[in-house]
Tab-separated table of C-alpha atoms and ligand atoms in Angstrom:
chain	number	residue	atom	x	y	z
A	1330	MET	CA	0.128	1.634	-58.245
A	1331	LEU	CA	-2.069	2.694	-55.343
A	1332	TYR	CA	-1.520	-0.759	-53.835
A	1333	ARG	CA	2.285	-0.314	-54.054
A	1334	ILE	CA	2.185	3.127	-52.434
A	1335	SER	CA	0.084	1.778	-49.562
A	1336	LEU	CA	2.550	-1.055	-49.084
A	1337	ILE	CA	5.469	1.406	-48.924
A	1338	ILE	CA	3.643	3.625	-46.414
A	1339	LEU	CA	2.776	0.620	-44.262
A	1340	SER	CA	6.406	-0.574	-44.287
A	1341	ILE	CA	7.621	2.867	-43.257
A	1342	ILE	CA	5.149	2.914	-40.336
A	1343	PHE	CA	6.181	-0.609	-39.364
A	1344	ILE	CA	9.906	0.189	-39.445
A	1345	SER	CA	9.544	3.362	-37.395
A	1346	CYS	CA	7.389	1.536	-34.805
A	1347	SER	CA	10.008	-1.201	-34.449
A	1348	GLU	CA	12.641	1.471	-33.974
A	1349	ILE	CA	10.646	3.047	-31.166
A	1350	ASP	CA	10.239	-0.345	-29.498
A	1351	THR	CA	13.926	-1.175	-29.826
A	1352	SER	CA	14.961	2.132	-28.341
A	1353	VAL	CA	12.719	1.536	-25.296
A	1354	GLU	CA	14.307	-1.870	-24.844
A	1355	LYS	CA	17.789	-0.453	-25.281
A	1356	LYS	CA	17.169	1.846	-22.348
A	1357	GLN	CA	16.364	-1.102	-20.077
A	1358	LYS	CA	19.937	-2.235	-19.643
A	1359	ASN	CA	20.306	-2.180	-15.888
A	1360	PRO	CA	21.492	-5.746	-15.185
A	1361	LEU	CA	19.971	-5.572	-11.720
A	1362	LYS	CA	16.643	-5.175	-13.437
A	1363	THR	CA	16.840	-7.265	-16.582
A	1364	ASN	CA	18.556	-10.187	-14.848
A	1365	ALA	CA	16.547	-9.640	-11.711
A	1366	LYS	CA	16.438	-12.664	-9.493
A	1367	GLN	CA	13.271	-14.651	-9.942
A	1368	HIS	CA	11.413	-15.564	-6.801
A	1369	ASP	CA	8.666	-18.158	-7.033
A	1370	PHE	CA	6.657	-16.055	-4.659
A	1371	ALA	CA	7.161	-13.151	-2.267
A	1372	LEU	CA	5.248	-11.299	0.396
A	1373	VAL	CA	5.800	-7.912	2.026
A	1374	ILE	CA	3.774	-6.342	4.835
A	1375	HIS	CA	3.808	-2.978	6.618
A	1376	GLY	CA	2.268	-1.830	9.864
A	1377	GLY	CA	2.595	1.894	9.146
A	1378	ALA	CA	5.287	4.552	9.170
A	1379	GLY	CA	5.640	6.869	12.134
A	1380	TYR	CA	7.744	8.364	14.853
A	1381	LEU	CA	9.221	6.004	17.393
A	1382	SER	CA	12.472	6.347	19.197
A	1383	PRO	CA	15.059	3.652	18.412
A	1384	LYS	CA	16.224	3.696	22.018
A	1385	ASN	CA	12.990	1.908	22.900
A	1386	ASP	CA	13.774	-0.902	20.512
A	1387	ALA	CA	14.035	-3.335	23.369
A	1388	ASP	CA	10.520	-2.509	24.481
A	1389	LYS	CA	8.262	-5.485	24.873
A	1390	GLU	CA	5.684	-3.711	22.743
A	1391	HIS	CA	8.014	-3.428	19.766
A	1392	ASN	CA	9.157	-7.007	20.052
A	1393	ALA	CA	5.575	-8.207	20.283
A	1394	LEU	CA	4.744	-6.310	17.081
A	1395	LYS	CA	7.707	-7.841	15.322
A	1396	THR	CA	6.587	-11.291	16.469
A	1397	THR	CA	3.156	-10.591	15.003
A	1398	MET	CA	4.732	-9.557	11.689
A	1399	ASP	CA	6.853	-12.685	11.774
A	1400	SER	CA	3.885	-14.984	12.164
A	1401	LEU	CA	1.909	-13.160	9.457
A	1402	LEU	CA	4.819	-13.629	7.067
A	1403	ILE	CA	5.101	-17.320	7.885
A	1404	MET	CA	1.358	-17.788	7.460
A	1405	GLY	CA	1.484	-16.024	4.079
A	1406	LYS	CA	4.507	-18.011	2.972
A	1407	THR	CA	2.747	-21.287	3.796
A	1408	MET	CA	-0.215	-20.223	1.665
A	1409	LEU	CA	1.940	-19.055	-1.250
A	1410	GLU	CA	4.201	-22.123	-1.159
A	1411	LYS	CA	1.163	-24.354	-1.587
A	1412	GLY	CA	0.122	-22.376	-4.644
A	1413	GLY	CA	-2.260	-20.042	-2.801
A	1414	GLU	CA	-3.471	-16.948	-4.635
A	1415	ALA	CA	-1.987	-13.523	-3.872
A	1416	ILE	CA	-5.497	-12.094	-3.447
A	1417	ASP	CA	-6.261	-14.583	-0.650
A	1418	VAL	CA	-2.973	-13.916	1.110
A	1419	VAL	CA	-3.386	-10.134	1.016
A	1420	THR	CA	-6.970	-10.235	2.312
A	1421	LYS	CA	-6.096	-12.781	5.005
A	1422	VAL	CA	-3.087	-10.819	6.282
A	1423	ILE	CA	-4.925	-7.491	6.295
A	1424	THR	CA	-8.055	-8.966	7.926
A	1425	ILE	CA	-5.930	-10.258	10.810
A	1426	MET	CA	-4.254	-6.851	11.160
A	1427	GLU	CA	-7.669	-5.154	11.109
A	1428	ASP	CA	-8.656	-7.300	14.104
A	1429	ASP	CA	-5.556	-6.248	16.025
A	1430	PRO	CA	-6.185	-3.062	18.077
A	1431	ARG	CA	-2.505	-2.082	17.941
A	1432	PHE	CA	-2.787	-1.158	14.266
A	1433	ASN	CA	-4.552	1.869	12.841
A	1434	ALA	CA	-6.933	-0.199	10.741
A	1435	GLY	CA	-10.198	-1.970	11.539
A	1436	LYS	CA	-10.557	-2.386	15.304
A	1437	GLY	CA	-7.692	-0.027	16.178
A	1438	ALA	CA	-8.610	2.798	13.783
A	1439	VAL	CA	-7.745	6.301	14.966
A	1440	PHE	CA	-10.399	8.963	15.550
A	1441	ALA	CA	-11.548	11.778	13.271
A	1442	ASN	CA	-12.114	15.238	14.802
A	1443	ASN	CA	-15.790	14.447	15.461
A	1444	GLY	CA	-14.831	11.590	17.795
A	1445	LYS	CA	-15.849	8.906	15.289
A	1446	ASN	CA	-13.867	6.319	13.398
A	1447	GLU	CA	-13.970	6.454	9.610
A	1448	LEU	CA	-12.131	3.741	7.770
A	1449	ASP	CA	-10.604	3.504	4.299
A	1450	ALA	CA	-9.284	0.510	2.360
A	1451	SER	CA	-8.358	-0.559	-1.143
A	1452	ILE	CA	-7.111	-3.548	-3.068
A	1453	MET	CA	-5.812	-4.035	-6.601
A	1454	HIS	CA	-5.135	-7.096	-8.739
A	1455	GLY	CA	-2.171	-6.823	-11.095
A	1456	LYS	CA	-3.462	-9.340	-13.622
A	1457	ASP	CA	-6.230	-7.200	-15.102
A	1458	LEU	CA	-5.779	-3.957	-13.123
A	1459	ASN	CA	-9.100	-4.625	-11.447
A	1460	ALA	CA	-9.455	-2.709	-8.192
A	1461	GLY	CA	-11.850	-1.991	-5.355
A	1462	ALA	CA	-11.939	0.611	-2.597
A	1463	VAL	CA	-14.123	1.922	0.218
A	1464	ALA	CA	-13.762	5.242	2.006
A	1465	GLY	CA	-15.226	6.846	5.098
A	1466	VAL	CA	-16.991	3.700	6.260
A	1467	THR	CA	-18.046	3.598	9.897
A	1468	ASN	CA	-19.518	0.157	10.526
A	1469	ILE	CA	-17.722	-2.390	8.359
A	1470	LYS	CA	-15.631	-4.671	10.549
A	1471	HIS	CA	-13.176	-5.542	7.781
A	1472	PRO	CA	-12.930	-2.701	5.252
A	1473	ILE	CA	-10.419	-4.679	3.154
A	1474	LEU	CA	-13.082	-7.339	2.530
A	1475	ALA	CA	-15.498	-4.614	1.459
A	1476	ALA	CA	-12.844	-3.282	-0.941
A	1477	LYS	CA	-12.417	-6.793	-2.316
A	1478	GLU	CA	-16.184	-7.134	-2.823
A	1479	VAL	CA	-16.266	-3.811	-4.663
A	1480	MET	CA	-13.554	-5.211	-6.935
A	1481	THR	CA	-15.048	-8.646	-7.505
A	1482	SER	CA	-18.814	-8.243	-7.081
A	1483	SER	CA	-19.653	-4.793	-8.417
A	1484	ARG	CA	-19.198	-2.790	-11.593
A	1485	HIS	CA	-17.558	0.008	-9.600
A	1486	VAL	CA	-14.091	0.664	-8.257
A	1487	PHE	CA	-14.664	3.143	-5.432
A	1488	MET	CA	-17.571	3.404	-2.981
A	1489	ALA	CA	-17.876	5.768	-0.022
A	1490	GLY	CA	-19.971	6.233	3.101
A	1491	GLN	CA	-23.467	4.830	3.405
A	1492	GLY	CA	-23.594	3.390	-0.095
A	1493	ALA	CA	-20.449	1.401	0.584
A	1494	GLU	CA	-21.850	0.232	3.920
A	1495	GLN	CA	-25.127	-0.886	2.370
A	1496	PHE	CA	-23.233	-2.699	-0.373
A	1497	ALA	CA	-21.056	-4.464	2.228
A	1498	GLU	CA	-24.164	-5.598	4.087
A	1499	GLU	CA	-25.684	-6.929	0.869
A	1500	GLN	CA	-22.512	-8.924	0.297
A	1501	GLY	CA	-22.940	-10.535	3.719
A	1502	LEU	CA	-19.982	-8.817	5.379
A	1503	THR	CA	-19.957	-8.321	9.153
A	1504	LEU	CA	-21.223	-4.921	10.283
A	1505	VAL	CA	-20.520	-3.494	13.750
A	1506	ASP	CA	-21.518	-0.458	15.752
A	1507	ASN	CA	-19.037	2.417	15.389
A	1508	LYS	CA	-18.272	1.947	19.105
A	1509	TYR	CA	-16.589	-1.356	18.225
A	1510	PHE	CA	-13.645	0.724	16.979
A	1511	PHE	CA	-13.170	2.533	20.293
A	1512	THR	CA	-9.747	2.055	21.872
A	1513	GLN	CA	-8.684	4.139	24.852
A	1514	ASN	CA	-5.177	4.962	23.648
A	1515	LYS	CA	-6.368	6.130	20.222
A	1516	PHE	CA	-9.008	8.296	21.908
A	1517	GLU	CA	-6.365	9.875	24.143
A	1518	ARG	CA	-4.334	10.529	21.027
A	1519	LEU	CA	-7.277	12.460	19.568
A	1520	GLU	CA	-7.548	14.609	22.685
A	1521	LYS	CA	-3.836	15.316	22.564
A	1522	ALA	CA	-3.988	16.158	18.864
A	1523	LYS	CA	-6.866	18.566	19.415
A	1524	LYS	CA	-4.812	20.455	21.989
A	1525	GLN	CA	-1.928	20.709	19.507
A	1526	SER	CA	-4.011	21.484	16.455
A	1527	SER	CA	-3.827	25.253	16.804
A	1528	LYS	CA	-0.145	25.015	15.834
A	1529	SER	CA	-0.929	22.605	13.037
A	1530	SER	CA	1.095	22.416	9.829
A	1531	MET	CA	0.970	19.680	7.202
A	1532	ARG	CA	3.866	17.930	8.858
A	1533	SER	CA	2.373	17.977	12.323
A	1534	ASP	CA	-0.547	15.932	10.961
A	1535	TYR	CA	1.740	13.183	12.120
A	1536	LEU	CA	2.168	13.762	15.851
A	1537	PRO	CA	5.783	13.670	17.023
A	1538	ASP	CA	5.058	10.376	18.761
A	1539	GLU	CA	2.583	9.064	16.198
A	1540	LYS	CA	3.194	5.351	16.053
A	1541	TYR	CA	2.827	2.584	13.553
A	1542	GLY	CA	-0.640	2.237	12.253
A	1543	THR	CA	-1.942	1.846	8.754
A	1544	VAL	CA	-1.498	-1.642	7.365
A	1545	GLY	CA	-0.575	-2.833	3.909
A	1546	CYS	CA	0.392	-5.990	2.106
A	1547	VAL	CA	1.723	-6.929	-1.330
A	1548	ALA	CA	1.980	-10.537	-2.518
A	1549	LEU	CA	3.387	-12.182	-5.642
A	1550	ASP	CA	2.077	-15.706	-6.136
A	1551	LYS	CA	3.456	-18.623	-8.146
A	1552	LYS	CA	1.231	-17.720	-11.101
A	1553	GLY	CA	2.963	-14.335	-11.307
A	1554	ASN	CA	-0.025	-12.403	-10.017
A	1555	ILE	CA	0.685	-9.363	-7.873
A	1556	VAL	CA	-1.965	-8.068	-5.468
A	1557	ALA	CA	-1.626	-5.002	-3.224
A	1558	GLY	CA	-3.922	-3.870	-0.422
A	1559	THR	CA	-4.019	-1.108	2.184
A	1560	SER	CA	-6.331	-0.440	5.156
A	1561	THR	CA	-6.409	2.475	7.598
A	1562	GLY	CA	-8.313	4.647	10.016
A	1563	GLY	CA	-6.528	7.635	8.440
A	1564	LEU	CA	-4.914	10.394	10.471
A	1565	THR	CA	-5.775	11.211	14.083
A	1566	ASN	CA	-7.960	14.352	14.291
A	1567	LYS	CA	-8.629	14.384	10.553
A	1568	GLN	CA	-11.575	16.481	9.418
A	1569	TYR	CA	-14.549	14.124	9.395
A	1570	ASN	CA	-15.230	12.827	5.868
A	1571	ARG	CA	-11.604	13.520	4.942
A	1572	ILE	CA	-10.275	10.781	2.694
A	1573	GLY	CA	-6.589	9.947	2.558
A	1574	ASP	CA	-4.459	8.101	0.048
A	1575	SER	CA	-5.043	4.576	1.328
A	1576	PRO	CA	-8.286	3.948	-0.593
A	1577	VAL	CA	-7.167	5.918	-3.652
A	1578	ILE	CA	-5.966	3.609	-6.408
A	1579	GLY	CA	-2.703	4.999	-7.751
A	1580	ALA	CA	-1.993	6.976	-4.569
A	1581	GLY	CA	-1.920	4.519	-1.635
A	1582	THR	CA	-2.252	1.253	-3.547
A	1583	TYR	CA	-1.338	-0.030	-6.999
A	1584	ALA	CA	-0.609	-3.380	-8.653
A	1585	ASP	CA	0.324	-4.313	-12.189
A	1586	ASN	CA	1.766	-7.731	-13.097
A	1587	ARG	CA	3.922	-6.018	-15.750
A	1588	THR	CA	5.672	-3.889	-13.154
A	1589	CYS	CA	5.089	-4.060	-9.403
A	1590	GLY	CA	2.674	-3.893	-6.465
A	1591	VAL	CA	2.759	-1.054	-3.930
A	1592	SER	CA	1.135	-0.116	-0.606
A	1593	CYS	CA	1.897	3.265	0.960
A	1594	THR	CA	1.708	4.796	4.430
A	1595	GLY	CA	2.202	8.377	5.513
A	1596	VAL	CA	0.501	11.753	5.310
A	1597	GLY	CA	-1.998	10.835	2.616
A	1598	GLU	CA	-2.410	14.286	1.099
A	1599	PHE	CA	1.115	14.108	-0.332
A	1600	PHE	CA	0.717	10.551	-1.542
A	1601	ILE	CA	-2.399	11.597	-3.454
A	1602	ARG	CA	-0.763	14.695	-4.941
A	1603	TYR	CA	2.301	12.750	-6.081
A	1604	ALA	CA	0.275	9.653	-7.132
A	1605	VAL	CA	2.991	7.720	-5.360
A	1606	ALA	CA	1.853	4.119	-5.882
A	1607	HIS	CA	1.264	4.622	-9.599
A	1608	GLU	CA	4.456	6.641	-9.916
A	1609	MET	CA	6.352	3.589	-8.647
A	1610	SER	CA	4.770	1.463	-11.363
A	1611	SER	CA	5.328	4.034	-14.124
A	1612	GLN	CA	8.954	4.585	-13.269
A	1613	TYR	CA	9.491	0.828	-13.132
A	1614	ARG	CA	7.886	0.479	-16.537
A	1615	TYR	CA	9.541	3.348	-18.337
A	1616	THR	CA	12.952	3.726	-16.736
A	1617	ASP	CA	15.958	1.591	-16.107
A	1618	LYS	CA	15.797	1.944	-12.332
A	1619	THR	CA	15.266	-0.930	-9.897
A	1620	ILE	CA	12.321	-1.016	-7.524
A	1621	GLN	CA	14.650	-0.077	-4.642
A	1622	GLU	CA	16.065	2.906	-6.544
A	1623	ILE	CA	12.611	4.159	-7.476
A	1624	GLY	CA	11.228	3.740	-3.949
A	1625	ASP	CA	14.215	5.462	-2.458
A	1626	ASP	CA	14.025	8.386	-4.899
A	1627	ILE	CA	10.336	8.997	-4.251
A	1628	ILE	CA	10.350	8.559	-0.468
A	1629	ASN	CA	13.788	9.833	0.485
A	1630	LYS	CA	14.183	12.592	-2.099
A	1631	THR	CA	10.933	13.805	-3.667
A	1632	LEU	CA	8.773	13.456	-0.555
A	1633	LYS	CA	11.467	14.112	2.024
A	1634	ASP	CA	12.371	17.397	0.313
A	1635	ILE	CA	8.856	18.682	0.909
A	1636	ASN	CA	8.625	17.299	4.472
A	1637	ALA	CA	6.093	14.690	3.437
A	1638	ASP	CA	6.256	11.925	6.015
A	1639	GLY	CA	5.804	8.328	5.033
A	1640	GLY	CA	7.014	5.163	3.426
A	1641	LEU	CA	5.935	2.312	1.228
A	1642	ILE	CA	6.360	-1.360	0.528
A	1643	ALA	CA	6.722	-2.718	-2.995
A	1644	LEU	CA	7.409	-5.949	-4.828
A	1645	ASP	CA	8.455	-5.968	-8.454
A	1646	LYS	CA	7.296	-8.672	-10.855
A	1647	TYR	CA	10.351	-10.776	-9.977
A	1648	GLY	CA	9.684	-10.623	-6.243
A	1649	ASN	CA	12.384	-8.043	-5.463
A	1650	VAL	CA	11.390	-5.928	-2.506
A	1651	ALA	CA	11.623	-2.239	-1.542
A	1652	MET	CA	10.598	-0.845	1.862
A	1653	PRO	CA	11.783	2.797	2.027
A	1654	PHE	CA	10.536	5.271	4.653
A	1655	ASN	CA	11.543	8.759	5.749
A	1656	THR	CA	10.160	8.717	9.312
A	1657	THR	CA	12.085	7.259	12.239
A	1658	ALA	CA	10.284	3.942	12.000
A	1659	MET	CA	8.144	1.761	9.790
A	1660	LEU	CA	7.047	-1.668	10.948
A	1661	ARG	CA	7.723	-3.946	8.003
A	1662	GLY	CA	8.685	-7.408	6.887
A	1663	TYR	CA	9.104	-9.555	3.814
A	1664	ILE	CA	9.542	-13.191	2.988
A	1665	ASN	CA	10.331	-15.369	-0.032
A	1666	GLU	CA	11.614	-18.944	-0.516
A	1667	GLU	CA	14.925	-18.234	1.154
A	1668	GLU	CA	14.775	-15.097	3.243
A	1669	LYS	CA	12.684	-13.503	5.983
A	1670	VAL	CA	13.209	-10.003	7.366
A	1671	VAL	CA	11.257	-8.093	10.022
A	1672	ALA	CA	12.311	-4.585	11.080
A	1673	LEU	CA	11.047	-1.439	12.731
A	1674	PHE	CA	13.834	1.161	12.558
A	1675	HIS	CA	16.360	2.092	9.867
B	1403	LIG	N1	-1.870	7.284	4.726
B	1403	LIG	C1	-2.854	7.303	5.757
B	1403	LIG	C2	-3.770	8.484	5.524
B	1403	LIG	O1	-3.309	9.550	5.189
B	1403	LIG	C3	-2.278	7.378	7.147
B	1403	LIG	C4	-1.081	6.509	7.449
B	1403	LIG	O2	-0.571	5.807	6.574
B	1403	LIG	O3	-0.622	6.509	8.601
B	1403	LIG	O4	-4.950	8.354	5.727
């Protein structure tokens, strides 16, 4: 008798669970999503959101940046086409960008209010949700490689300051003097920001002429693995030891093979508060919306409504791309088997 009753109870539980599952599936009817085009691989890169005037589009500087994005995309495509791993593509792309003084990452990092450069980076692997991040580091030449080491060679996810630097050294990464990160134009930007800071509001954390900067990359490889990474010097004139969204998993970076990979750029405080990168993944998982619809909602409605400047790049598990931003410009590009796009303005 007892056996029969248990069987009946178990069947009831089983039936109600299946009903819950079916109803979730029923909601996912958007043909754009369920029949989403499959790409063998895909790669998307950003060089930061900011304020640039479209009338300067012809500027040599802008064209040179686009050419750089173009060659990074082609390099990444070559790796992915040959079966290269998303993790290697993301670290390679970001390392090159960290060496380029035009970007606000690595060599070209902006200055904190104490006249020093403090760098943040993170990376996440969508296969097992493993992740690594470093924050406030002052002497690691390639913070993205330190983030990767935290992910692959430590039992931690997030390391900051001296501990992160010591760990990077132990892993054999290249250390540099903080002066290595000095660039004249970024220093001038600090001086300008200090003069303006008395009138500071959240929004003016991004100077009216604040340019491209932070870098990010998301790759989907042929095995279906999604990896996302972000690297930055943060915001010009930030309080020293301030940490933005870029190294915060779920805020500036997120990757999950079941949903999507995301790298954000913008005024980090908002991206942390709204857990933007993870929000992208959650909405993709639990709603019927496409990656473009979700990105657009978050960046151009939720964040825009509160004057939160920024943008993001994302790839869903099928290789569909989203690159929304609510500033005047965001340097960005993506590539897959059949298409390549590089753009700066809307
Ligand atoms: N999100 C970065 C930060 O707040 C800055 C940026 O993307 O430009 O540190």
